[in-house]
Amino acid sequence: MRAVLLPLPPAERLVAAYQEAAVICDSDVAVNEAIGKHGLQLIEEIRRKKGGREPVRILTHCNAGWLATVDWGTALARSTRRNGAGIPLLVWVDETRPRSQGASLTAWELAAEGIDHQLIVDNAGGHLMQHGLVDLCIVGTDRTTATGECLQQDRTYLKALAAHANRVPFYVALPGSTVDWRISDGVREIPIEERGQDEVLWVQGRTRDACATGEDRAGSNPGVQIRPLT
């Protein structure tokens, strides 16, 4: 945007900004659609290896669907290329604490697409892999280094380790726009956000009777506090 707008007179920048934004959006859609095609090939290959028996079981973390992009999404790529092109799927959805992107966003997307899915606690992935209940892992990335390191959420690293230990294929669905060619060491050069303790000390969401807690209830108690045992 800076490269496009800075050479222009200020009066011309608004129209040019909208035009460039449209180009960026169209490019994002095309890239993510291509990711979906590649993902479908992986699903079809696993389906063949399983002899057409049972659904293909995919584990994902956080949210990398169409809510996070312009249209298709990355790891979900419009819910794994429109329901795996007829291949039965089961998606294990990490809740992704403490903000619950998996529980509130990914699960919602999959339900909207009619894809069978199960919400699991974040630490259940390794257990499922040990018992042969995960055929492949697909996650997104927030930033990718020039050497190929992918950074998303802290717990994605643990999923990768568990997948490696249990010989479960692990893939990162990343568009080229996530690659930062200036960075070669993601651990040392990319700071990981450290957030406030209230995100784990207070439970946010809705109770069984649909009463709001946390940020949903403006101007009142910020949530249900979980106090340490003494």
Tab-separated table of N, CA, C and O in Angstrom, residues 83-142:
chain	number	residue	atom	x	y	z
A	83	ASN	N	-16.232	-29.849	1.871
A	83	ASN	CA	-16.519	-31.163	2.474
A	83	ASN	C	-15.735	-32.311	1.852
A	83	ASN	O	-16.230	-33.430	1.716
A	84	GLY	N	-14.464	-32.026	1.463
A	84	GLY	CA	-13.631	-33.111	0.963
A	84	GLY	C	-14.135	-33.713	-0.313
A	84	GLY	O	-13.856	-34.870	-0.617
A	85	ALA	N	-14.871	-32.931	-1.100
A	85	ALA	CA	-15.390	-33.394	-2.394
A	85	ALA	C	-16.079	-34.752	-2.253
A	85	ALA	O	-15.851	-35.674	-3.034
A	86	GLY	N	-16.893	-34.868	-1.225
A	86	GLY	CA	-17.659	-36.095	-1.033
A	86	GLY	C	-17.015	-37.119	-0.123
A	86	GLY	O	-17.621	-38.145	0.168
A	87	ILE	N	-15.776	-36.877	0.315
A	87	ILE	CA	-15.099	-37.799	1.221
A	87	ILE	C	-15.562	-37.526	2.653
A	87	ILE	O	-15.512	-36.385	3.111
A	88	PRO	N	-16.018	-38.533	3.385
A	88	PRO	CA	-16.430	-38.307	4.778
A	88	PRO	C	-15.260	-37.793	5.611
A	88	PRO	O	-14.153	-38.323	5.542
A	89	LEU	N	-15.517	-36.749	6.379
A	89	LEU	CA	-14.484	-36.136	7.200
A	89	LEU	C	-14.922	-36.101	8.657
A	89	LEU	O	-16.111	-36.003	8.961
A	90	LEU	N	-13.942	-36.153	9.538
A	90	LEU	CA	-14.147	-35.854	10.952
A	90	LEU	C	-13.029	-34.915	11.360
A	90	LEU	O	-11.850	-35.271	11.252
A	91	VAL	N	-13.379	-33.722	11.792
A	91	VAL	CA	-12.374	-32.729	12.175
A	91	VAL	C	-12.342	-32.603	13.691
A	91	VAL	O	-13.363	-32.305	14.322
A	92	TRP	N	-11.170	-32.848	14.265
A	92	TRP	CA	-10.945	-32.608	15.691
A	92	TRP	C	-10.602	-31.129	15.852
A	92	TRP	O	-9.634	-30.650	15.274
A	93	VAL	N	-11.371	-30.416	16.642
A	93	VAL	CA	-11.210	-28.970	16.789
A	93	VAL	C	-10.685	-28.647	18.184
A	93	VAL	O	-11.402	-28.820	19.178
A	94	ASP	N	-9.439	-28.192	18.267
A	94	ASP	CA	-8.920	-27.727	19.553
A	94	ASP	C	-9.714	-26.510	20.010
A	94	ASP	O	-9.961	-25.588	19.223
A	95	GLU	N	-10.057	-26.460	21.293
A	95	GLU	CA	-10.809	-25.306	21.785
A	95	GLU	C	-9.996	-24.013	21.688
A	95	GLU	O	-10.542	-22.933	21.513
A	96	THR	N	-8.662	-24.118	21.804
A	96	THR	CA	-7.745	-22.978	21.660
A	96	THR	C	-7.953	-21.952	22.771
A	96	THR	O	-8.371	-20.816	22.547
A	97	ARG	N	-7.645	-22.352	23.970
A	97	ARG	CA	-7.728	-21.447	25.113
A	97	ARG	C	-6.591	-20.432	25.075
A	97	ARG	O	-5.567	-20.690	24.472
A	98	PRO	N	-6.774	-19.244	25.691
A	98	PRO	CA	-7.934	-18.885	26.505
A	98	PRO	C	-9.046	-18.159	25.740
A	98	PRO	O	-10.120	-17.939	26.277
A	99	ARG	N	-8.831	-17.791	24.475
A	99	ARG	CA	-9.830	-17.020	23.753
A	99	ARG	C	-10.831	-17.891	22.988
A	99	ARG	O	-11.796	-17.400	22.428
A	100	SER	N	-10.555	-19.198	22.938
A	100	SER	CA	-11.505	-20.165	22.372
A	100	SER	C	-11.850	-19.911	20.903
A	100	SER	O	-12.997	-20.040	20.489
A	101	GLN	N	-10.832	-19.593	20.095
A	101	GLN	CA	-11.092	-19.396	18.661
A	101	GLN	C	-11.593	-20.680	18.001
A	101	GLN	O	-12.420	-20.644	17.097
A	102	GLY	N	-11.061	-21.816	18.458
A	102	GLY	CA	-11.515	-23.079	17.887
A	102	GLY	C	-12.956	-23.375	18.247
A	102	GLY	O	-13.767	-23.748	17.400
A	103	ALA	N	-13.286	-23.183	19.528
A	103	ALA	CA	-14.637	-23.492	20.003
A	103	ALA	C	-15.675	-22.539	19.433
A	103	ALA	O	-16.791	-22.945	19.099
A	104	SER	N	-15.327	-21.263	19.319
A	104	SER	CA	-16.328	-20.281	18.919
A	104	SER	C	-16.312	-19.970	17.427
A	104	SER	O	-17.337	-19.561	16.880
A	105	LEU	N	-15.182	-20.163	16.738
A	105	LEU	CA	-15.089	-19.807	15.321
A	105	LEU	C	-14.993	-21.043	14.420
A	105	LEU	O	-15.824	-21.246	13.534
A	106	THR	N	-13.965	-21.868	14.644
A	106	THR	CA	-13.768	-23.035	13.776
A	106	THR	C	-14.953	-23.990	13.840
A	106	THR	O	-15.453	-24.460	12.809
A	107	ALA	N	-15.404	-24.285	15.045
A	107	ALA	CA	-16.552	-25.191	15.186
A	107	ALA	C	-17.783	-24.606	14.503
A	107	ALA	O	-18.569	-25.336	13.880
A	108	TRP	N	-17.958	-23.295	14.608
A	108	TRP	CA	-19.107	-22.651	13.959
A	108	TRP	C	-19.018	-22.774	12.439
A	108	TRP	O	-20.006	-23.079	11.774
A	109	GLU	N	-17.818	-22.554	11.890
A	109	GLU	CA	-17.639	-22.683	10.443
A	109	GLU	C	-17.956	-24.094	9.964
A	109	GLU	O	-18.649	-24.290	8.955
A	110	LEU	N	-17.428	-25.089	10.668
A	110	LEU	CA	-17.645	-26.469	10.258
A	110	LEU	C	-19.120	-26.859	10.358
A	110	LEU	O	-19.641	-27.565	9.495
A	111	ALA	N	-19.783	-26.381	11.407
A	111	ALA	CA	-21.209	-26.655	11.543
A	111	ALA	C	-21.979	-26.017	10.392
A	111	ALA	O	-22.918	-26.621	9.841
A	112	ALA	N	-21.589	-24.809	10.004
A	112	ALA	CA	-22.259	-24.124	8.903
A	112	ALA	C	-22.080	-24.863	7.580
A	112	ALA	O	-22.942	-24.814	6.706
A	113	GLU	N	-20.939	-25.566	7.438
A	113	GLU	CA	-20.664	-26.319	6.221
A	113	GLU	C	-21.201	-27.749	6.291
A	113	GLU	O	-21.090	-28.503	5.322
A	114	GLY	N	-21.737	-28.126	7.442
A	114	GLY	CA	-22.270	-29.477	7.592
A	114	GLY	C	-21.201	-30.547	7.703
A	114	GLY	O	-21.429	-31.708	7.321
A	115	ILE	N	-20.027	-30.192	8.235
A	115	ILE	CA	-18.918	-31.142	8.361
A	115	ILE	C	-18.890	-31.709	9.774
A	115	ILE	O	-18.952	-30.958	10.758
A	116	ASP	N	-18.787	-33.014	9.881
A	116	ASP	CA	-18.726	-33.673	11.177
A	116	ASP	C	-17.470	-33.223	11.909
A	116	ASP	O	-16.365	-33.235	11.350
A	117	HIS	N	-17.622	-32.817	13.162
A	117	HIS	CA	-16.479	-32.335	13.931
A	117	HIS	C	-16.722	-32.586	15.415
A	117	HIS	O	-17.858	-32.750	15.852
A	118	GLN	N	-15.632	-32.624	16.152
A	118	GLN	CA	-15.700	-32.804	17.594
A	118	GLN	C	-14.799	-31.767	18.246
A	118	GLN	O	-13.627	-31.625	17.875
A	119	LEU	N	-15.329	-31.039	19.205
A	119	LEU	CA	-14.547	-30.076	19.960
A	119	LEU	C	-13.786	-30.810	21.054
A	119	LEU	O	-14.373	-31.588	21.797
A	120	ILE	N	-12.480	-30.571	21.136
A	120	ILE	CA	-11.654	-31.262	22.125
A	120	ILE	C	-10.849	-30.239	22.925
A	120	ILE	O	-10.604	-29.129	22.464
A	121	VAL	N	-10.438	-30.629	24.118
A	121	VAL	CA	-9.564	-29.757	24.907
A	121	VAL	C	-8.190	-29.710	24.242
A	121	VAL	O	-7.791	-30.626	23.521
A	122	ASP	N	-7.473	-28.648	24.477
A	122	ASP	CA	-6.220	-28.427	23.757
A	122	ASP	C	-5.204	-29.555	23.924
A	122	ASP	O	-4.434	-29.839	23.016
A	123	ASN	N	-5.186	-30.174	25.087
A	123	ASN	CA	-4.170	-31.195	25.347
A	123	ASN	C	-4.585	-32.598	24.911
A	123	ASN	O	-3.852	-33.554	25.145
A	124	ALA	N	-5.739	-32.735	24.276
A	124	ALA	CA	-6.214	-34.069	23.892
A	124	ALA	C	-5.614	-34.558	22.577
A	124	ALA	O	-5.666	-35.751	22.275
A	125	GLY	N	-5.030	-33.648	21.792
A	125	GLY	CA	-4.529	-34.033	20.477
A	125	GLY	C	-3.513	-35.155	20.513
A	125	GLY	O	-3.595	-36.115	19.737
A	126	GLY	N	-2.541	-35.061	21.403
A	126	GLY	CA	-1.521	-36.096	21.500
A	126	GLY	C	-2.112	-37.443	21.878
A	126	GLY	O	-1.699	-38.488	21.356
A	127	HIS	N	-3.088	-37.438	22.769
A	127	HIS	CA	-3.759	-38.673	23.168
A	127	HIS	C	-4.456	-39.316	21.967
A	127	HIS	O	-4.362	-40.537	21.755
A	128	LEU	N	-5.146	-38.507	21.176
A	128	LEU	CA	-5.836	-39.035	20.000
A	128	LEU	C	-4.841	-39.614	19.004
A	128	LEU	O	-5.093	-40.659	18.388
A	129	MET	N	-3.703	-38.956	18.848
A	129	MET	CA	-2.678	-39.463	17.917
A	129	MET	C	-2.112	-40.790	18.402
A	129	MET	O	-1.884	-41.711	17.607
A	130	GLN	N	-1.881	-40.904	19.699
A	130	GLN	CA	-1.362	-42.159	20.252
A	130	GLN	C	-2.280	-43.333	19.949
A	130	GLN	O	-1.819	-44.459	19.759
A	131	HIS	N	-3.564	-43.076	19.892
A	131	HIS	CA	-4.549	-44.138	19.678
A	131	HIS	C	-4.967	-44.258	18.215
A	131	HIS	O	-5.958	-44.924	17.909
A	132	GLY	N	-4.195	-43.625	17.325
A	132	GLY	CA	-4.449	-43.779	15.901
A	132	GLY	C	-5.728	-43.135	15.412
A	132	GLY	O	-6.303	-43.577	14.408
A	133	LEU	N	-6.173	-42.082	16.090
A	133	LEU	CA	-7.442	-41.453	15.743
A	133	LEU	C	-7.274	-40.154	14.960
A	133	LEU	O	-8.253	-39.430	14.739
A	134	VAL	N	-6.041	-39.851	14.548
A	134	VAL	CA	-5.777	-38.655	13.734
A	134	VAL	C	-5.024	-39.099	12.490
A	134	VAL	O	-3.964	-39.722	12.583
A	135	ASP	N	-5.565	-38.784	11.316
A	135	ASP	CA	-4.904	-39.148	10.062
A	135	ASP	C	-3.942	-38.078	9.575
A	135	ASP	O	-2.940	-38.385	8.936
A	136	LEU	N	-4.253	-36.825	9.836
A	136	LEU	CA	-3.320	-35.746	9.525
A	136	LEU	C	-3.699	-34.505	10.294
A	136	LEU	O	-4.850	-34.332	10.716
A	137	CYS	N	-2.698	-33.640	10.495
A	137	CYS	CA	-2.898	-32.345	11.147
A	137	CYS	C	-2.703	-31.244	10.105
A	137	CYS	O	-1.744	-31.291	9.328
A	138	ILE	N	-3.600	-30.276	10.090
A	138	ILE	CA	-3.454	-29.107	9.228
A	138	ILE	C	-3.704	-27.873	10.080
A	138	ILE	O	-4.761	-27.741	10.698
A	139	VAL	N	-2.723	-26.981	10.129
A	139	VAL	CA	-2.871	-25.744	10.898
A	139	VAL	C	-2.512	-24.562	10.006
A	139	VAL	O	-1.958	-24.726	8.909
A	140	GLY	N	-2.828	-23.386	10.467
A	140	GLY	CA	-2.448	-22.174	9.750
A	140	GLY	C	-1.177	-21.594	10.330
A	140	GLY	O	-0.510	-22.209	11.164
A	141	THR	N	-0.826	-20.399	9.902
A	141	THR	CA	0.344	-19.710	10.430
A	141	THR	C	0.100	-18.216	10.392
A	141	THR	O	-0.529	-17.701	9.469
A	142	ASP	N	0.573	-17.529	11.419
A	142	ASP	CA	0.474	-16.074	11.443
A	142	ASP	C	1.670	-15.433	10.752
A	142	ASP	O	1.555	-14.385	10.134
